[in-house]
Amino acid sequence: MDIIHKLLGEDIQAGLLIILNLIVIESLLSVDNAAVLATMVLDLPKEQREKALRYGIIGAYVFRGICLFLAAWLVKIWWLKPLGGLYLLYLAFDYFKGKAGGDNEEEAVNKNESWIYKSTVGLVGNFWATVALVEVMDLAFSIDNVFAAVAFTDHVFLIYVGVFIGILAMRFVAQAFVKLMEKFTFLETIAFIVIGVLGIKLSSSVYTHFAPQSPVAKFLEGEKMDLFVSIFTVAVFIIPVLTSLLFNFPKRHTIEPEVAEKADDVLDRS
C-alpha cells in the first residue's frame, strides 16, 4: 500500500482519476495530431506518403520519449508552467477563433507558408522538406502533451504516466477515439475547452509562485483544486455524450469520411 501511495499520491482515487483524465485528453490530442500529419503529406506522390508518415510517427515517439525524461525537470522550472499555460490558451483561442470565423474545415498546415519548408525544399527536395516539417510539428505536439499532463498534477510519476499514455495513444487508444469522434463530433470542441481550462490553471502558477502563502495560492495548488479539475474534465466529456445519446443534444453529426480515414490511416501505420 505504501508503494501505491508513493506512486499515485496520498489520495489514490484522485490519482486514478487524473490518469483517467490523461487517457482521454492525450488520446484526443493524438487523434487531432494524426489528422494534421495526414494533411501535410497529401501533395506527395502516393508511394512517398506512407514513408513520410512512417518517419513522422517515429518522430512522434522520439519526441514524446524525450519529453518523458524531461518531465521531472520541467516541473522544477516554475516559469515553464505559466509559459505552457499561455501556449495552451493560444491553442484554444486559435481553435475557437477559427470556429467563430466559420472555418469548419479540418486543421491543416500550409507548407508553402512555413519557414522550415521553404528553407529546406530547395536543398533536399519536396519529400525531405515535408519530413522536416512533419518532425517540427511532432515536436510541437509533444509539447502539447507534456504541458497537458503537467497541468493536471505536479506528481512526477503521474506526469510520466501521462506522457507515456501519449506515446501509447498514438498506437492504440487513439484509434478508438477516431471512431468515437465520428459519432460525437462535438468532442473535439470539448477537448479544446479542457485545453483552455488547463491553460488557465497553468497560467495561475505565476500568482502562486509570488504569493505562495496566500489563501488563494494554497487553494489553487491544493489537492481539492486538482480533484476539481479532474472531475470537471471527466464530467465535461461524459455528460454531453450521455445527453447526446438520450436526447440527441448536442446533436450527433457525421464526421467527414476523408478526415476520419486520414487520421485512422496515420494511426494504423504507427
mmCIF file of C-alpha atoms in Angstrom:
data_model
loop_
_atom_site.group_PDB
_atom_site.id
_atom_site.type_symbol
_atom_site.label_atom_id
_atom_site.label_comp_id
_atom_site.label_asym_id
_atom_site.label_seq_id
_atom_site.Cartn_x
_atom_site.Cartn_y
_atom_site.Cartn_z
ATOM 1 C CA MET A 1 0.000 0.000 0.000
ATOM 2 C CA ASP A 2 2.888 2.372 0.741
ATOM 3 C CA ILE A 3 4.197 1.826 -2.773
ATOM 4 C CA ILE A 4 0.775 2.659 -4.249
ATOM 5 C CA HIS A 5 0.610 5.867 -2.183
ATOM 6 C CA LYS A 6 4.110 6.793 -3.315
ATOM 7 C CA LEU A 7 3.197 6.295 -6.961
ATOM 8 C CA LEU A 8 -0.312 7.762 -7.001
ATOM 9 C CA GLY A 9 -0.097 10.241 -4.115
ATOM 10 C CA GLU A 10 -1.878 10.407 -0.782
ATOM 11 C CA ASP A 11 -5.298 10.227 -2.406
ATOM 12 C CA ILE A 12 -5.288 7.066 -4.523
ATOM 13 C CA GLN A 13 -8.727 7.758 -6.024
ATOM 14 C CA ALA A 14 -7.631 11.251 -7.090
ATOM 15 C CA GLY A 15 -4.508 9.782 -8.673
ATOM 16 C CA LEU A 16 -6.524 7.219 -10.622
ATOM 17 C CA LEU A 17 -8.934 9.960 -11.728
ATOM 18 C CA ILE A 18 -6.009 12.019 -13.017
ATOM 19 C CA ILE A 19 -4.778 9.009 -15.005
ATOM 20 C CA LEU A 20 -8.285 8.589 -16.499
ATOM 21 C CA ASN A 21 -8.283 12.262 -17.497
ATOM 22 C CA LEU A 22 -4.876 11.889 -19.095
ATOM 23 C CA ILE A 23 -6.032 8.898 -21.138
ATOM 24 C CA VAL A 24 -8.933 10.943 -22.525
ATOM 25 C CA ILE A 25 -7.120 14.204 -23.269
ATOM 26 C CA GLU A 26 -3.910 12.596 -24.577
ATOM 27 C CA SER A 27 -5.893 10.301 -26.882
ATOM 28 C CA LEU A 28 -7.975 13.165 -28.291
ATOM 29 C CA LEU A 29 -4.822 15.195 -28.855
ATOM 30 C CA SER A 30 -3.294 12.221 -30.684
ATOM 31 C CA VAL A 31 -6.315 11.984 -32.996
ATOM 32 C CA ASP A 32 -6.060 15.680 -33.809
ATOM 33 C CA ASN A 33 -2.313 15.354 -34.368
ATOM 34 C CA ALA A 34 -2.757 12.392 -36.702
ATOM 35 C CA ALA A 35 -5.239 14.294 -38.865
ATOM 36 C CA VAL A 36 -2.783 17.187 -39.234
ATOM 37 C CA LEU A 37 0.110 14.889 -40.179
ATOM 38 C CA ALA A 38 -2.055 13.202 -42.806
ATOM 39 C CA THR A 39 -2.953 16.562 -44.341
ATOM 40 C CA MET A 40 0.703 17.608 -44.595
ATOM 41 C CA VAL A 41 1.719 14.716 -46.862
ATOM 42 C CA LEU A 42 -1.212 14.858 -49.295
ATOM 43 C CA ASP A 43 0.747 16.693 -52.001
ATOM 44 C CA LEU A 44 3.420 13.977 -52.096
ATOM 45 C CA PRO A 45 3.252 11.129 -54.637
ATOM 46 C CA LYS A 46 1.207 8.240 -53.285
ATOM 47 C CA GLU A 47 4.231 5.963 -52.877
ATOM 48 C CA GLN A 48 6.025 8.596 -50.759
ATOM 49 C CA ARG A 49 3.144 9.399 -48.396
ATOM 50 C CA GLU A 50 3.435 6.173 -46.397
ATOM 51 C CA LYS A 51 7.187 6.631 -45.972
ATOM 52 C CA ALA A 52 6.781 10.260 -44.842
ATOM 53 C CA LEU A 53 4.059 9.274 -42.362
ATOM 54 C CA ARG A 54 6.238 6.452 -41.034
ATOM 55 C CA TYR A 55 9.066 8.904 -40.384
ATOM 56 C CA GLY A 56 6.546 11.244 -38.775
ATOM 57 C CA ILE A 57 5.299 8.551 -36.387
ATOM 58 C CA ILE A 58 8.877 7.639 -35.471
ATOM 59 C CA GLY A 59 9.495 11.315 -34.713
ATOM 60 C CA ALA A 60 6.366 11.421 -32.554
ATOM 61 C CA TYR A 61 7.623 8.507 -30.479
ATOM 62 C CA VAL A 62 11.111 10.016 -30.154
ATOM 63 C CA PHE A 63 9.943 13.477 -29.084
ATOM 64 C CA ARG A 64 7.381 12.127 -26.638
ATOM 65 C CA GLY A 65 10.087 9.866 -25.221
ATOM 66 C CA ILE A 66 12.367 12.868 -24.755
ATOM 67 C CA CYS A 67 9.551 14.741 -23.022
ATOM 68 C CA LEU A 68 9.049 11.714 -20.786
ATOM 69 C CA PHE A 69 12.606 12.044 -19.489
ATOM 70 C CA LEU A 70 12.403 15.849 -19.262
ATOM 71 C CA ALA A 71 9.081 15.934 -17.401
ATOM 72 C CA ALA A 72 10.621 15.896 -13.904
ATOM 73 C CA TRP A 73 12.990 18.688 -14.921
ATOM 74 C CA LEU A 74 10.193 20.764 -16.456
ATOM 75 C CA VAL A 75 8.193 20.685 -13.221
ATOM 76 C CA LYS A 76 11.073 22.251 -11.270
ATOM 77 C CA ILE A 77 11.361 25.292 -13.565
ATOM 78 C CA TRP A 78 8.481 27.397 -12.316
ATOM 79 C CA TRP A 79 8.237 29.802 -15.260
ATOM 80 C CA LEU A 80 7.746 26.975 -17.756
ATOM 81 C CA LYS A 81 4.325 26.259 -16.259
ATOM 82 C CA PRO A 82 2.801 29.711 -16.980
ATOM 83 C CA LEU A 83 4.567 29.718 -20.335
ATOM 84 C CA GLY A 84 2.972 26.372 -21.114
ATOM 85 C CA GLY A 85 -0.341 27.747 -19.863
ATOM 86 C CA LEU A 86 -0.171 30.633 -22.313
ATOM 87 C CA TYR A 87 0.662 28.152 -25.074
ATOM 88 C CA LEU A 88 -2.380 26.004 -24.266
ATOM 89 C CA LEU A 89 -4.564 29.124 -24.096
ATOM 90 C CA TYR A 90 -3.253 30.118 -27.525
ATOM 91 C CA LEU A 91 -4.203 26.691 -28.923
ATOM 92 C CA ALA A 92 -7.721 27.009 -27.520
ATOM 93 C CA PHE A 93 -8.082 30.611 -28.705
ATOM 94 C CA ASP A 94 -6.859 29.734 -32.198
ATOM 95 C CA TYR A 95 -9.333 26.844 -32.426
ATOM 96 C CA PHE A 96 -12.377 28.865 -31.330
ATOM 97 C CA LYS A 97 -11.296 31.814 -33.457
ATOM 98 C CA GLY A 98 -11.451 29.504 -36.474
ATOM 99 C CA LYS A 99 -14.874 28.254 -35.387
ATOM 100 C CA ALA A 100 -16.173 31.802 -34.927
ATOM 101 C CA GLY A 101 -14.858 32.735 -38.364
ATOM 102 C CA GLY A 102 -16.882 29.935 -39.936
ATOM 103 C CA ASP A 103 -13.819 27.802 -40.621
ATOM 104 C CA ASN A 104 -15.238 24.305 -40.214
ATOM 105 C CA GLU A 105 -12.542 22.575 -42.193
ATOM 106 C CA GLU A 106 -10.058 20.255 -40.548
ATOM 107 C CA GLU A 107 -6.896 21.739 -39.183
ATOM 108 C CA ALA A 108 -4.223 21.967 -41.828
ATOM 109 C CA VAL A 109 -0.745 23.345 -42.296
ATOM 110 C CA ASN A 110 0.083 25.466 -45.321
ATOM 111 C CA LYS A 111 3.508 24.097 -46.165
ATOM 112 C CA ASN A 112 4.289 26.885 -48.612
ATOM 113 C CA GLU A 113 3.987 29.445 -45.808
ATOM 114 C CA SER A 114 6.267 27.511 -43.469
ATOM 115 C CA TRP A 115 9.793 28.849 -42.998
ATOM 116 C CA ILE A 116 11.093 25.336 -42.350
ATOM 117 C CA TYR A 117 9.626 24.029 -45.601
ATOM 118 C CA LYS A 118 10.717 26.986 -47.737
ATOM 119 C CA SER A 119 14.255 26.833 -46.313
ATOM 120 C CA THR A 120 14.726 23.126 -46.992
ATOM 121 C CA VAL A 121 12.714 22.303 -50.108
ATOM 122 C CA GLY A 122 15.339 23.800 -52.447
ATOM 123 C CA LEU A 123 18.141 21.893 -50.721
ATOM 124 C CA VAL A 124 16.708 18.443 -50.115
ATOM 125 C CA GLY A 125 13.602 18.307 -52.270
ATOM 126 C CA ASN A 126 9.868 18.155 -51.567
ATOM 127 C CA PHE A 127 9.894 14.788 -49.762
ATOM 128 C CA TRP A 128 12.581 15.526 -47.171
ATOM 129 C CA ALA A 129 11.358 19.096 -46.701
ATOM 130 C CA THR A 130 7.929 17.649 -45.878
ATOM 131 C CA VAL A 131 9.505 15.161 -43.458
ATOM 132 C CA ALA A 132 11.387 18.021 -41.766
ATOM 133 C CA LEU A 133 8.148 19.972 -41.338
ATOM 134 C CA VAL A 134 6.368 16.872 -40.007
ATOM 135 C CA GLU A 135 9.113 16.420 -37.391
ATOM 136 C CA VAL A 136 8.781 20.064 -36.303
ATOM 137 C CA MET A 137 5.045 19.541 -35.886
ATOM 138 C CA ASP A 138 5.790 16.369 -33.903
ATOM 139 C CA LEU A 139 7.891 18.456 -31.510
ATOM 140 C CA ALA A 140 5.043 20.948 -31.076
ATOM 141 C CA PHE A 141 2.581 18.114 -30.479
ATOM 142 C CA SER A 142 4.896 16.576 -27.882
ATOM 143 C CA ILE A 143 4.992 19.905 -26.039
ATOM 144 C CA ASP A 144 1.164 19.918 -26.082
ATOM 145 C CA ASN A 145 1.100 16.513 -24.469
ATOM 146 C CA VAL A 146 3.618 17.199 -21.722
ATOM 147 C CA PHE A 147 2.081 20.544 -20.737
ATOM 148 C CA ALA A 148 -1.394 18.985 -20.659
ATOM 149 C CA ALA A 149 -0.029 16.329 -18.295
ATOM 150 C CA VAL A 150 1.757 18.895 -16.100
ATOM 151 C CA ALA A 151 -1.464 20.932 -15.846
ATOM 152 C CA PHE A 152 -3.204 18.057 -14.074
ATOM 153 C CA THR A 153 -0.578 17.418 -11.428
ATOM 154 C CA ASP A 154 2.950 18.109 -10.176
ATOM 155 C CA HIS A 155 3.304 14.459 -9.185
ATOM 156 C CA VAL A 156 6.230 13.245 -11.289
ATOM 157 C CA PHE A 157 5.039 9.638 -11.568
ATOM 158 C CA LEU A 158 1.610 10.722 -12.818
ATOM 159 C CA ILE A 159 3.271 13.043 -15.338
ATOM 160 C CA TYR A 160 5.360 10.096 -16.539
ATOM 161 C CA VAL A 161 2.159 8.073 -16.885
ATOM 162 C CA GLY A 162 0.507 10.918 -18.808
ATOM 163 C CA VAL A 163 3.322 11.325 -21.329
ATOM 164 C CA PHE A 164 3.652 7.551 -21.685
ATOM 165 C CA ILE A 165 -0.075 7.364 -22.387
ATOM 166 C CA GLY A 166 0.507 9.982 -25.085
ATOM 167 C CA ILE A 167 3.013 7.594 -26.690
ATOM 168 C CA LEU A 168 0.673 4.608 -26.438
ATOM 169 C CA ALA A 169 -2.281 6.674 -27.652
ATOM 170 C CA MET A 170 -0.533 7.241 -30.982
ATOM 171 C CA ARG A 171 -0.521 3.469 -31.471
ATOM 172 C CA PHE A 172 -3.566 2.020 -29.713
ATOM 173 C CA VAL A 173 -6.086 4.146 -27.828
ATOM 174 C CA ALA A 174 -6.474 6.959 -30.361
ATOM 175 C CA GLN A 175 -7.930 4.616 -32.979
ATOM 176 C CA ALA A 176 -10.929 4.033 -30.715
ATOM 177 C CA PHE A 177 -11.298 7.789 -30.308
ATOM 178 C CA VAL A 178 -11.357 8.241 -34.089
ATOM 179 C CA LYS A 179 -14.448 6.026 -34.161
ATOM 180 C CA LEU A 180 -15.908 7.837 -31.152
ATOM 181 C CA MET A 181 -15.379 11.258 -32.743
ATOM 182 C CA GLU A 182 -17.080 10.053 -35.929
ATOM 183 C CA LYS A 183 -20.253 9.726 -33.885
ATOM 184 C CA PHE A 184 -19.745 12.578 -31.398
ATOM 185 C CA THR A 185 -18.046 15.311 -33.407
ATOM 186 C CA PHE A 186 -18.521 17.826 -30.572
ATOM 187 C CA LEU A 187 -15.812 16.006 -28.582
ATOM 188 C CA GLU A 188 -13.153 17.996 -30.429
ATOM 189 C CA THR A 189 -14.671 21.270 -29.213
ATOM 190 C CA ILE A 190 -14.890 19.888 -25.676
ATOM 191 C CA ALA A 191 -11.244 18.852 -25.871
ATOM 192 C CA PHE A 192 -10.228 22.425 -26.628
ATOM 193 C CA ILE A 193 -12.413 23.716 -23.791
ATOM 194 C CA VAL A 194 -10.442 21.432 -21.476
ATOM 195 C CA ILE A 195 -7.173 22.627 -23.003
ATOM 196 C CA GLY A 196 -8.243 26.211 -22.262
ATOM 197 C CA VAL A 197 -9.063 25.312 -18.644
ATOM 198 C CA LEU A 198 -5.689 23.620 -18.273
ATOM 199 C CA GLY A 199 -4.053 26.714 -19.761
ATOM 200 C CA ILE A 200 -5.731 28.905 -17.123
ATOM 201 C CA LYS A 201 -4.624 26.513 -14.385
ATOM 202 C CA LEU A 202 -1.009 26.580 -15.539
ATOM 203 C CA SER A 203 -1.019 30.357 -16.039
ATOM 204 C CA SER A 204 -2.245 30.868 -12.478
ATOM 205 C CA SER A 205 1.087 29.474 -11.250
ATOM 206 C CA VAL A 206 2.507 32.979 -11.713
ATOM 207 C CA TYR A 207 0.384 34.132 -8.785
ATOM 208 C CA THR A 208 1.092 31.061 -6.664
ATOM 209 C CA HIS A 209 4.839 31.468 -7.237
ATOM 210 C CA PHE A 210 4.972 35.066 -5.986
ATOM 211 C CA ALA A 211 2.339 34.702 -3.251
ATOM 212 C CA PRO A 212 2.678 31.079 -2.119
ATOM 213 C CA GLN A 213 1.325 31.668 1.391
ATOM 214 C CA SER A 214 -1.883 33.408 0.370
ATOM 215 C CA PRO A 215 -5.173 31.510 0.832
ATOM 216 C CA VAL A 216 -5.889 31.734 -2.886
ATOM 217 C CA ALA A 217 -2.489 30.251 -3.775
ATOM 218 C CA LYS A 218 -2.932 27.409 -1.295
ATOM 219 C CA PHE A 219 -6.342 26.658 -2.786
ATOM 220 C CA LEU A 220 -5.037 26.752 -6.364
ATOM 221 C CA GLU A 221 -2.138 24.443 -5.534
ATOM 222 C CA GLY A 222 -4.110 22.168 -3.211
ATOM 223 C CA GLU A 223 -5.422 18.666 -3.803
ATOM 224 C CA LYS A 224 -9.012 19.935 -3.857
ATOM 225 C CA MET A 225 -8.287 22.052 -6.923
ATOM 226 C CA ASP A 226 -6.580 19.113 -8.654
ATOM 227 C CA LEU A 227 -9.593 16.951 -7.814
ATOM 228 C CA PHE A 228 -11.998 19.612 -9.095
ATOM 229 C CA VAL A 229 -10.150 19.911 -12.412
ATOM 230 C CA SER A 230 -10.082 16.125 -12.763
ATOM 231 C CA ILE A 231 -13.816 15.764 -12.032
ATOM 232 C CA PHE A 232 -14.618 18.668 -14.362
ATOM 233 C CA THR A 233 -12.620 17.083 -17.177
ATOM 234 C CA VAL A 234 -14.384 13.738 -16.827
ATOM 235 C CA ALA A 235 -17.819 15.356 -16.474
ATOM 236 C CA VAL A 236 -17.418 17.701 -19.432
ATOM 237 C CA PHE A 237 -16.775 14.686 -21.662
ATOM 238 C CA ILE A 238 -19.223 12.174 -20.208
ATOM 239 C CA ILE A 239 -22.300 14.370 -19.627
ATOM 240 C CA PRO A 240 -22.600 15.672 -23.237
ATOM 241 C CA VAL A 241 -22.127 12.135 -24.590
ATOM 242 C CA LEU A 242 -24.922 10.852 -22.323
ATOM 243 C CA THR A 243 -27.286 13.709 -23.185
ATOM 244 C CA SER A 244 -26.480 13.220 -26.860
ATOM 245 C CA LEU A 245 -27.351 9.532 -26.622
ATOM 246 C CA LEU A 246 -30.536 10.126 -24.614
ATOM 247 C CA PHE A 247 -31.834 13.414 -26.046
ATOM 248 C CA ASN A 248 -29.688 13.997 -29.157
ATOM 249 C CA PHE A 249 -28.307 17.163 -27.549
ATOM 250 C CA PRO A 250 -25.683 18.132 -28.526
ATOM 251 C CA LYS A 251 -26.692 16.811 -31.919
ATOM 252 C CA ARG A 252 -24.659 13.994 -33.354
ATOM 253 C CA HIS A 253 -23.186 14.720 -36.752
ATOM 254 C CA THR A 254 -21.237 12.531 -39.103
ATOM 255 C CA ILE A 255 -17.589 13.480 -39.328
ATOM 256 C CA GLU A 256 -16.235 13.943 -42.846
ATOM 257 C CA PRO A 257 -15.301 10.420 -44.007
ATOM 258 C CA GLU A 258 -11.988 11.529 -45.517
ATOM 259 C CA VAL A 259 -10.970 13.246 -42.279
ATOM 260 C CA ALA A 260 -11.614 10.136 -40.198
ATOM 261 C CA GLU A 261 -9.933 7.976 -42.844
ATOM 262 C CA LYS A 262 -6.794 10.132 -42.823
ATOM 263 C CA ALA A 263 -6.446 10.069 -39.056
ATOM 264 C CA ASP A 264 -7.201 6.344 -38.874
ATOM 265 C CA ASP A 265 -4.694 5.645 -41.634
ATOM 266 C CA VAL A 266 -1.916 7.506 -39.822
ATOM 267 C CA LEU A 267 -2.650 5.629 -36.590
ATOM 268 C CA ASP A 268 -2.739 2.308 -38.469
ATOM 269 C CA ARG A 269 0.753 2.977 -39.824
ATOM 270 C CA SER A 270 2.101 3.545 -36.324
#
